[in-house]
Amino acid sequence: MPAPARFTLAAGLLGLGLCLLNQLTAAELNPALERAGVLASLMAVGLMLVAVLWTRAAPLTPERVELQGEQGLELDSLLPQELLLELAWGSRLLLTATPAASLLIHWRGRTLLRRGLLGTSPFEPGEICRRATTTARAVSLVNLKLYPGRDEFRCLPEGTPAVLVQPIGSEGWLLAGGWSPRCFSRSDELWVEGWAEKLRTSLEQAGVSASREEAPSAPRAPAPPGS
């Protein structure tokens, strides 16, 4: 509690105490004294409320979960070089500027990118991803263990506490797994949304479609060092 708030609270307590003392020691309770006592009590309580409102709650920051997994970068080797650079640059930016521990990009049946802590299971979109596409808005799962549909995100490292599902147009998704529950702020969501919009344009211009030669959800090849 800041010093001005403590001073206001002390003044309110002192005024209320003196008002009660005055009422108890008065030789005679007349209407004028009672009205004065009520008004003084209201003023004292008002000062205490001001002190309480002055104090800002400081919520505890959720503890970072120690996730198991190997750090890496996997990109679809069939993509054009310009798009590979876009994916490498954008994913690095998100991992640096947001609390994301793991990223996955899925477009038209193909997993184009995995970065950060790598999961071991393939990604299969489910009800939550389809809801994000239908509403054209990101779905933030602040505490994944509380959601019955969490099996949809087994593609992320085991024990991932929070997931942000950002649709990429109507044909893809960007998944961001966070280090701790409730870790993604509104600012983080805007970062992810902005890059997803840019990425959709790049993917559509490059004409990236589903591959018939390889499994739709498996990463094709790790990116070369230095990407």
C-alpha positions as a printed Julia matrix, in Angstrom:
227×3 Matrix{Float64}:
   0.0     0.0     0.0
   1.51    3.39   -0.98
   2.19    6.0     1.7
  -0.74    8.32    0.75
  -3.14    5.38    0.97
  -1.79    4.42    4.4
  -2.18    8.02    5.6
  -5.78    8.18    4.32
  -6.61    4.87    5.98
  -5.12    6.02    9.29
  -7.09    9.29    9.12
 -10.31    7.38    8.52
  -9.69    4.97   11.42
  -8.76    7.83   13.71
 -11.86    9.82   12.78
 -14.14    6.81   13.31
 -12.55    6.09   16.67
 -12.91    9.67   17.86
 -16.54    9.74   16.71
 -17.35    6.61   18.73
 -15.48    7.99   21.74
 -17.41   11.23   21.51
 -20.73    9.39   21.43
 -19.82    7.16   24.37
 -18.6    10.01   26.59
 -21.38   12.49   25.81
 -23.42   13.46   28.85
 -26.61   13.59   26.8
 -27.52   12.27   23.36
 -29.57   14.88   21.56
 -30.64   14.9    17.89
 -27.94   17.38   16.88
 -25.19   15.2    18.38
 -26.56   12.09   16.73
 -26.68   13.78   13.3
 -23.12   14.98   13.76
 -22.03   11.47   14.75
 -23.61    9.92   11.66
 -22.01   12.45    9.33
 -18.59   12.04   10.97
 -18.86    8.25   10.71
 -19.73    8.44    6.99
 -16.75   10.71    6.35
 -14.42    8.33    8.21
 -15.71    5.3     6.3
 -15.36    7.25    3.05
 -11.69    7.92    3.8
 -11.11    4.2     4.44
 -12.79    3.27    1.16
 -10.58    5.75   -0.68
  -7.53    4.07    0.84
  -8.74    0.64   -0.25
  -9.48    1.8    -3.8
  -6.1     3.51   -3.92
  -4.39    0.19   -3.48
  -3.88   -1.77   -6.69
  -3.98   -5.54   -6.66
  -0.74   -7.11   -7.86
  -1.6   -10.6    -9.2
   1.07  -13.24   -8.94
   2.77  -14.15  -12.18
   2.11  -17.81  -13.02
   5.18  -19.98  -12.64
   6.92  -21.12  -15.79
   6.44  -24.82  -16.49
   9.53  -26.87  -17.28
   8.46  -28.48  -20.53
  10.14  -31.56  -21.91
  11.24  -31.55  -25.51
  14.04  -30.83  -27.92
  14.63  -27.33  -29.22
  14.62  -27.23  -32.99
  13.35  -25.84  -36.26
  11.62  -27.99  -38.87
  10.44  -26.58  -42.18
   8.75  -28.11  -45.21
  11.57  -28.43  -47.72
   9.17  -28.22  -50.67
   8.38  -24.57  -49.99
   9.9   -21.74  -52.06
  13.05  -20.16  -50.63
  11.34  -16.8   -50.01
   8.61  -18.48  -47.99
  11.14  -20.49  -45.98
  12.87  -17.25  -45.01
   9.51  -15.69  -44.08
   8.63  -18.63  -41.85
  12.05  -18.69  -40.21
  12.07  -14.94  -39.56
   8.49  -14.68  -38.33
   8.68  -17.7   -36.02
  11.88  -16.41  -34.45
  10.21  -13.05  -33.83
   7.23  -14.66  -32.08
   9.41  -16.88  -29.9
  11.42  -13.82  -28.88
   8.65  -11.25  -28.42
   5.93  -13.44  -26.84
   5.81  -16.13  -24.11
   5.49  -18.85  -26.77
   7.61  -21.95  -26.18
   6.51  -23.85  -29.26
   5.06  -22.89  -32.66
   3.33  -24.96  -35.33
   1.92  -23.8   -38.67
  -0.52  -25.99  -40.59
  -1.81  -25.0   -44.04
  -4.04  -26.94  -46.42
  -3.33  -30.28  -44.79
   0.43  -29.76  -44.45
   2.48  -28.93  -41.4
   4.82  -26.29  -42.77
   6.72  -25.4   -39.6
   7.55  -26.56  -36.1
   9.82  -24.41  -33.99
  10.84  -24.07  -30.36
  10.23  -27.13  -28.24
   9.23  -29.83  -30.7
   6.36  -32.23  -30.11
   6.38  -35.82  -31.27
   2.8   -36.36  -32.43
   1.35  -35.23  -35.77
  -1.19  -32.43  -35.8
  -4.79  -33.25  -36.59
  -7.18  -30.26  -36.41
 -10.2   -30.77  -34.2
 -13.23  -28.94  -32.9
 -11.34  -26.06  -31.29
  -9.39  -25.3   -34.47
 -12.55  -25.48  -36.55
 -14.28  -23.09  -34.16
 -11.41  -20.61  -34.56
 -11.79  -20.83  -38.34
 -15.57  -20.43  -38.2
 -15.39  -17.33  -36.01
 -12.24  -16.01  -37.78
 -10.85  -15.18  -34.36
  -8.08  -16.56  -32.2
  -9.0   -19.0   -29.43
  -6.89  -18.63  -26.29
  -6.84  -21.63  -23.97
  -5.42  -20.08  -20.82
  -5.09  -23.34  -18.88
  -5.1   -26.31  -21.21
  -5.64  -28.97  -18.56
  -9.11  -27.55  -17.84
 -10.36  -28.11  -21.41
 -11.81  -31.49  -22.41
 -10.59  -31.03  -25.99
  -6.92  -30.77  -25.02
  -6.06  -34.02  -26.84
  -6.33  -31.99  -30.03
  -2.97  -30.42  -29.14
  -0.88  -33.52  -28.52
   1.3   -32.22  -31.35
   2.76  -29.73  -28.86
   5.22  -30.71  -26.1
   3.61  -32.76  -23.35
   2.38  -30.66  -20.45
   2.03  -27.42  -22.44
  -0.04  -25.24  -20.06
  -1.52  -22.69  -22.5
  -2.29  -22.65  -26.22
  -3.2   -19.85  -28.61
  -5.0   -21.01  -31.77
  -4.82  -18.4   -34.53
  -6.62  -19.19  -37.81
  -4.74  -18.43  -41.03
  -7.62  -17.54  -43.3
  -9.96  -20.49  -43.71
  -7.34  -23.09  -44.6
  -4.77  -23.13  -41.86
  -3.79  -22.49  -38.27
  -0.93  -21.13  -36.24
  -0.57  -22.82  -32.85
   1.48  -21.21  -30.1
   2.15  -23.15  -26.91
   3.01  -20.99  -23.9
   5.41  -21.51  -21.03
   2.83  -20.9   -18.28
  -0.95  -20.62  -17.75
  -2.53  -17.29  -18.78
   0.76  -16.19  -20.32
  -0.58  -14.71  -23.57
  -1.63  -11.08  -23.24
  -3.73   -9.06  -25.66
  -0.52   -7.61  -27.04
   0.79  -11.12  -27.76
  -2.44  -12.01  -29.53
  -2.07   -8.96  -31.77
   1.47  -10.0   -32.67
   0.3   -13.48  -33.66
  -2.75  -12.18  -35.52
  -0.69   -9.67  -37.49
   1.84  -12.22  -38.65
  -0.88  -14.75  -39.48
  -2.53  -12.21  -41.82
   0.78  -11.49  -43.54
   1.59  -15.18  -43.75
  -1.76  -16.0   -45.36
  -1.01  -13.55  -48.15
   2.44  -15.08  -48.7
   1.07  -18.63  -48.75
  -1.7   -17.79  -51.17
   0.66  -15.94  -53.5
   3.1   -18.86  -53.43
   0.27  -21.26  -54.26
   1.16  -23.67  -51.45
  -1.21  -26.65  -51.62
  -1.54  -30.06  -50.02
   1.22  -32.48  -50.96
   0.15  -35.82  -52.46
   3.51  -37.42  -52.01
   3.98  -37.08  -48.3
   1.95  -37.43  -45.15
  -0.06  -34.26  -44.58
   0.92  -33.65  -40.96
   4.56  -34.69  -40.85
   7.35  -32.11  -41.04
   9.38  -32.67  -44.2
  12.91  -31.76  -43.21
  14.79  -29.77  -40.6
  15.89  -26.34  -41.68
  19.56  -25.79  -42.43
  21.67  -24.27  -39.65
  21.53  -20.5   -39.4
  17.93  -20.09  -40.61
